[in-house]
Coordinates of C-alpha atoms and ligand atoms in Angstrom, one line a residue:
M207 CA 0.0 0.0 0.0
N208 CA 3.0 2.2 -0.6
T209 CA 2.7 5.5 -2.4
P210 CA 5.5 7.7 -3.8
F211 CA 3.9 10.4 -1.6
E212 CA 4.6 10.7 2.1
K213 CA 1.5 9.5 3.9
T214 CA -0.2 11.7 6.5
P215 CA 1.4 10.8 9.9
G216 CA -0.7 8.1 11.6
W217 CA -2.5 7.2 8.4
L218 CA -4.3 3.8 8.8
D219 CA -4.0 1.6 5.7
W220 CA -7.1 -0.4 4.6
Y221 CA -7.6 -3.8 6.1
A222 CA -5.9 -6.5 4.0
G223 CA -7.5 -10.0 4.1
P224 CA -11.1 -9.1 5.1
A225 CA -13.4 -11.9 6.5
K226 CA -16.0 -13.4 4.3
P227 CA -19.3 -11.8 5.5
R228 CA -21.8 -14.1 7.3
F229 CA -24.6 -11.9 5.7
V230 CA -25.1 -13.1 2.2
L231 CA -25.7 -10.0 0.0
P232 CA -28.7 -10.2 -2.4
A233 CA -27.7 -10.9 -6.0
G234 CA -26.9 -7.6 -7.8
A235 CA -25.9 -5.7 -4.6
V236 CA -24.2 -2.4 -5.1
D237 CA -21.4 -0.9 -2.9
A238 CA -22.7 2.6 -3.4
H239 CA -19.9 4.5 -1.6
C240 CA -16.3 3.7 -2.0
H241 CA -13.1 5.4 -3.3
V242 CA -9.9 4.8 -5.1
F243 CA -6.6 6.4 -4.1
G244 CA -4.2 6.8 -6.9
P245 CA -2.1 4.7 -7.1
G246 CA 0.0 7.8 -6.5
A247 CA 2.6 6.9 -9.1
E248 CA 0.0 6.8 -11.8
F249 CA -2.6 9.3 -10.6
P250 CA -0.9 11.8 -8.4
F251 CA -2.7 13.3 -5.4
A252 CA -3.9 16.9 -5.8
P253 CA -1.7 19.7 -4.5
E254 CA -4.6 21.2 -2.5
R255 CA -5.4 17.9 -0.6
K256 CA -5.8 17.9 3.1
Y257 CA -4.4 14.4 3.6
T258 CA -2.1 12.0 1.8
P259 CA -3.5 8.4 1.8
C260 CA -2.0 5.0 1.1
D261 CA -2.6 3.7 -2.4
A262 CA -5.9 1.9 -3.0
S263 CA -6.2 0.9 -6.6
K264 CA -9.1 -0.1 -8.8
A265 CA -7.8 -3.7 -8.9
Q266 CA -7.8 -3.8 -5.1
L267 CA -11.3 -2.3 -5.0
F268 CA -12.7 -4.8 -7.6
A269 CA -11.1 -7.7 -5.7
L270 CA -12.8 -6.6 -2.5
R271 CA -16.1 -6.3 -4.4
D272 CA -15.9 -9.9 -5.6
H273 CA -14.7 -11.1 -2.1
L274 CA -17.6 -9.5 -0.3
G275 CA -20.2 -10.6 -2.9
F276 CA -21.1 -7.2 -4.4
A277 CA -21.9 -7.0 -8.1
R278 CA -21.1 -3.3 -8.6
N279 CA -19.5 -0.2 -7.2
V280 CA -20.2 3.5 -7.1
I281 CA -16.8 5.2 -6.8
V282 CA -17.0 8.6 -5.2
Q283 CA -14.2 11.1 -5.9
A284 CA -12.1 11.5 -2.8
T285 CA -10.9 15.0 -1.8
C286 CA -7.2 13.8 -1.9
H287 CA -7.7 14.0 -5.7
G288 CA -9.3 17.4 -5.7
A289 CA -11.1 18.0 -9.0
D290 CA -8.8 15.7 -10.9
N291 CA -11.1 12.9 -11.6
R292 CA -8.8 10.7 -13.6
A293 CA -8.3 7.9 -11.1
M294 CA -12.0 7.5 -10.4
A295 CA -13.0 7.9 -14.1
D296 CA -10.4 5.3 -15.2
A297 CA -11.7 2.9 -12.6
C298 CA -15.2 3.3 -13.8
A299 CA -14.3 3.2 -17.5
T300 CA -12.4 -0.1 -17.1
S301 CA -14.8 -1.8 -14.8
G302 CA -16.7 -3.6 -17.6
G303 CA -19.8 -1.6 -16.7
K304 CA -19.7 -2.6 -13.1
A305 CA -18.8 0.8 -11.7
R306 CA -20.3 4.2 -11.9
G307 CA -18.9 7.4 -10.4
V308 CA -19.4 10.6 -8.6
A309 CA -17.1 13.4 -9.6
T310 CA -15.8 16.7 -8.2
V311 CA -15.8 19.5 -10.7
K312 CA -15.1 23.2 -10.7
R313 CA -16.9 26.0 -12.5
S314 CA -14.1 25.9 -15.1
V315 CA -15.1 22.4 -16.3
T316 CA -16.0 22.4 -20.0
D317 CA -19.0 20.7 -21.5
H318 CA -16.7 18.4 -23.3
E319 CA -15.1 17.3 -20.1
L320 CA -18.5 16.7 -18.5
E321 CA -19.4 14.6 -21.5
Q322 CA -16.2 12.6 -21.2
L323 CA -16.9 11.9 -17.5
H324 CA -20.4 10.8 -18.4
A325 CA -19.0 8.4 -21.0
A326 CA -16.7 7.0 -18.3
G327 CA -19.7 6.3 -16.1
V328 CA -20.0 9.4 -13.9
R329 CA -23.6 10.1 -12.8
G330 CA -23.2 12.7 -10.1
V331 CA -21.1 15.5 -8.6
R332 CA -20.1 15.8 -4.9
F333 CA -20.3 19.0 -3.0
N334 CA -18.2 18.6 0.2
F335 CA -18.9 21.0 3.1
V336 CA -16.7 19.2 5.7
K337 CA -14.3 21.9 6.7
R338 CA -11.3 19.6 7.5
L339 CA -11.5 18.2 4.0
V340 CA -12.0 21.1 1.6
D341 CA -11.6 24.9 1.3
F342 CA -14.8 26.9 1.0
T343 CA -16.5 26.9 -2.4
P344 CA -18.9 29.8 -3.0
K345 CA -22.5 28.6 -3.2
D346 CA -23.2 30.4 -6.4
E347 CA -20.5 28.3 -8.1
L348 CA -22.0 25.2 -6.7
M349 CA -25.5 26.3 -7.9
E350 CA -24.1 26.9 -11.4
I351 CA -22.5 23.4 -11.5
A352 CA -25.7 21.8 -10.2
G353 CA -27.6 23.5 -13.0
R354 CA -25.2 22.3 -15.7
I355 CA -24.9 18.7 -14.6
K356 CA -28.7 18.4 -14.4
A357 CA -28.8 18.5 -18.2
L358 CA -26.8 15.2 -18.1
G359 CA -29.3 13.6 -15.8
W360 CA -26.8 13.6 -12.9
H361 CA -27.5 14.2 -9.2
V362 CA -25.8 16.0 -6.4
V363 CA -24.1 14.3 -3.5
I364 CA -23.5 16.4 -0.4
Y365 CA -21.2 15.7 2.5
F366 CA -21.6 17.8 5.7
E367 CA -21.6 17.4 9.5
A368 CA -24.9 17.6 11.4
V369 CA -24.0 20.8 13.3
D370 CA -23.7 22.6 9.9
L371 CA -27.1 21.6 8.6
P372 CA -29.0 24.6 9.9
E373 CA -26.6 26.9 8.1
L374 CA -26.7 24.8 4.9
W375 CA -30.4 24.2 4.9
D376 CA -31.4 27.0 2.5
F377 CA -28.7 26.0 0.0
F378 CA -29.7 22.3 0.0
T379 CA -33.4 23.0 -0.4
A380 CA -32.6 25.5 -3.2
V381 CA -30.6 22.9 -5.1
H382 CA -33.5 20.5 -4.5
D383 CA -36.5 22.8 -5.1
D384 CA -35.2 25.2 -7.7
L385 CA -33.4 22.7 -9.8
A386 CA -35.6 19.7 -9.0
T387 CA -32.4 17.7 -8.7
T388 CA -31.9 14.5 -6.6
V389 CA -29.7 15.2 -3.6
V390 CA -27.9 12.3 -1.9
V391 CA -26.6 12.9 1.6
D392 CA -23.4 11.0 2.6
H393 CA -23.5 9.1 5.9
M394 CA -26.9 10.5 7.2
G395 CA -25.4 13.9 7.5
R396 CA -23.0 12.7 10.1
P397 CA -25.2 12.8 13.2
D398 CA -23.7 12.8 16.7
V399 CA -24.8 9.4 17.8
G400 CA -24.2 10.3 21.4
L401 CA -27.3 12.4 21.2
P402 CA -30.8 10.9 21.3
V403 CA -32.1 9.5 18.0
D404 CA -35.4 11.4 18.8
G405 CA -33.5 14.6 19.7
P406 CA -33.6 17.9 17.7
Q407 CA -30.4 17.3 15.7
F408 CA -31.5 14.1 14.0
A409 CA -35.1 15.4 13.8
L410 CA -33.8 18.2 11.5
F411 CA -32.2 15.7 9.2
Q412 CA -35.3 13.6 9.1
K413 CA -37.3 16.8 8.3
L414 CA -35.0 17.4 5.4
M415 CA -35.8 14.0 4.0
R416 CA -39.5 14.2 4.8
E417 CA -40.1 17.6 3.3
H418 CA -38.0 17.0 0.2
E419 CA -38.9 13.8 -1.5
N420 CA -35.8 13.8 -3.8
V421 CA -33.4 13.8 -0.9
W422 CA -31.8 10.4 -0.4
S423 CA -29.3 9.2 2.3
K424 CA -26.5 6.8 2.5
V425 CA -26.8 4.9 5.7
S426 CA -23.1 4.2 5.6
C427 CA -20.1 4.7 7.8
P428 CA -21.1 3.3 11.2
E429 CA -17.3 3.0 11.8
R430 CA -17.0 6.7 11.3
L431 CA -20.0 7.7 13.4
S432 CA -19.8 5.2 16.3
V433 CA -18.5 6.0 19.8
A434 CA -19.2 2.5 21.0
G435 CA -16.8 1.0 18.4
P436 CA -16.6 -2.3 16.6
R437 CA -16.7 -4.7 19.5
A438 CA -19.4 -7.5 19.6
L439 CA -19.5 -7.7 15.9
H440 CA -20.5 -11.3 16.1
G441 CA -22.0 -11.2 19.6
E442 CA -25.6 -10.5 20.7
Q443 CA -25.4 -6.9 19.8
A444 CA -24.3 -5.3 16.6
A445 CA -20.9 -3.7 16.3
Y446 CA -21.2 0.1 16.2
R447 CA -24.5 -0.5 18.1
D448 CA -24.9 3.1 18.8
V449 CA -25.4 3.8 15.1
V450 CA -28.0 1.2 14.6
P451 CA -31.1 3.2 15.8
F452 CA -30.1 6.1 13.6
A453 CA -29.5 4.1 10.4
R454 CA -32.5 1.8 11.1
R455 CA -34.8 4.9 11.5
I456 CA -33.8 6.2 8.1
V457 CA -34.0 2.9 6.3
E458 CA -37.5 2.3 7.7
S459 CA -38.8 5.8 7.2
F460 CA -37.5 6.2 3.7
P461 CA -37.0 2.7 2.3
D462 CA -36.9 3.9 -1.3
R463 CA -34.3 6.6 -0.8
V464 CA -31.5 4.9 1.0
L465 CA -28.1 3.5 -0.2
W466 CA -25.3 1.6 1.5
G467 CA -21.6 1.5 0.9
T468 CA -18.4 0.2 2.5
D469 CA -16.5 3.5 2.3
W470 CA -13.4 1.5 1.5
P471 CA -10.5 2.4 1.8
H472 CA -11.9 4.4 4.8
P473 CA -10.0 7.7 4.6
N474 CA -9.0 9.5 7.8
L475 CA -10.0 6.9 10.4
K476 CA -7.9 7.4 13.5
D477 CA -8.8 4.7 16.0
H478 CA -9.3 1.5 14.1
M479 CA -9.6 0.2 10.5
P480 CA -12.7 -1.9 9.9
D481 CA -12.6 -5.4 8.4
D482 CA -14.9 -4.8 5.4
G483 CA -16.3 -8.3 5.7
L484 CA -17.5 -7.6 9.2
L485 CA -18.8 -4.3 8.1
V486 CA -21.2 -6.0 5.7
D487 CA -22.5 -8.0 8.7
F488 CA -23.8 -4.6 10.0
I489 CA -26.4 -4.4 7.2
P490 CA -29.0 -6.8 8.6
H491 CA -29.1 -4.8 11.8
I492 CA -30.2 -1.7 10.0
A493 CA -32.3 -3.3 7.2
V494 CA -34.0 -6.0 9.1
T495 CA -36.1 -7.6 6.4
A496 CA -35.2 -9.1 3.0
E497 CA -37.4 -6.5 1.3
L498 CA -35.6 -3.6 3.0
Q499 CA -32.2 -5.2 2.2
H500 CA -33.1 -5.6 -1.4
K501 CA -34.2 -2.0 -1.7
L502 CA -31.1 -0.7 0.1
L503 CA -28.6 -2.8 -1.8
V504 CA -30.1 -3.4 -5.3
T505 CA -33.3 -1.5 -6.3
N506 CA -32.3 1.9 -5.0
P507 CA -28.8 2.1 -6.3
M508 CA -29.8 0.6 -9.6
R509 CA -32.5 3.3 -10.0
L510 CA -30.0 6.0 -9.4
Y511 CA -26.9 4.8 -11.2
W512 CA -28.0 2.3 -13.8
P513 CA -31.6 3.5 -14.6
E514 CA -31.3 2.2 -18.1
E515 CA -31.2 -1.4 -16.7
V516 CA -34.2 -1.0 -14.4
Ligands
0GY142 C1 -15.8 9.5 3.3 C2 -15.4 10.4 4.3 C3 -14.3 11.2 4.4 C4 -13.4 11.6 3.4 C5 -13.7 11.8 2.1 O1 -13.4 12.5 0.0 C6 -12.9 12.4 1.1 O2 -11.7 12.7 1.4 O3 -15.0 11.5 1.7 C7 -13.9 11.7 5.8 O4 -12.7 12.0 6.0 O5 -14.9 11.9 6.6 O6 -17.0 9.6 2.8 O7 -15.0 8.8 2.7

C-alpha cells in the first residue's frame, strides 16, 4: 500500500485479508460509496489535498467487491484527488460496466469534459462541506455546477456534518427545489450518535428528507460515526451498536431513498480500521427484512446509477 507520496502521519491503511461476511448479499448488490486512491505513481494526489493516503487501486477495489459478494461499485471522488477525476474515471471506465462514479468539478469544467466523465460512467457531482477536508467553495459556483450537470441527468451528492445543517439548509433546499435535482446525503449527514435518536439534531435531518422527496441518504459509515466502536461484531449486539437506531430509523422511514456503501478504503480513520467483511454484517441490523435489504442494496442504487437497466 505504498505511495510515492509521504502519507499523513498516523494514516491507517485499509484492512488486508477481510473476512467473508456471514450476511449473504442479495444478487446484484451495489457498494454505493467507495473510493480509489491513486495509485499515486499513476494518478498523483492533488496539491490542495488535506491528507495524503495510502494507495488503493481499482484492482484492489474490484477484488474486494468480488470477495464481499457485491456486483457493482459507485466510486466517489475523494478529496485527496481534488477536481482531478482521472483515477475515479479510469476505474469506472475499465470496470466492464460494473462501476459508476461521482465526480468533483469546478466552475471551469468544460461541457466536453463533462461529456467525457459521463462516458466513463459518472452520474453525479459531490459537494463537500466538511471543513477539515476542503476549502470553501462559493454557493453560487455550486449552484451553477448543479444547473449544468442536471442536463446530463446527474444528481448532487452532499457531505456535511450535522452541526452545519441549519446553516446549509437553504442552499440544499434551493438545489433540490429550484433545480428539482436529486440530492444524496453522505452518511446520514454525520449525526452525533451520542445524542438521542429522537432529539432535535437528528429530527432536523429527518425533516429534510420528509419535506424534500428527492433527498436520499447513504446509511453508511457506522465505523466513522460510532463512539461504541466495533466490539461485539458477532455477539448478541451489533458492532457500532450506537449507530443502529439512527440508520434503522432512516431505512424504515425512507426505504426507497437509501443507499449503503463500505466507504473502502476508509479515509481518515484514527482509532481502528474496519474489516470490510464484518462491516457487511452490520447491514441486517439496520435493514431487518429481506425486502428492505433488497431496496437498500439493489433496487435503489440501480434506479439512481443504472436507470437504463431497471
Ligand atoms: C468519506 C469520508 C471522508 C473523506 C472523504 O473525499 C474524502 O476525502 O470523503 C472523511 O474523512 O470523513 O466519505 O469517505
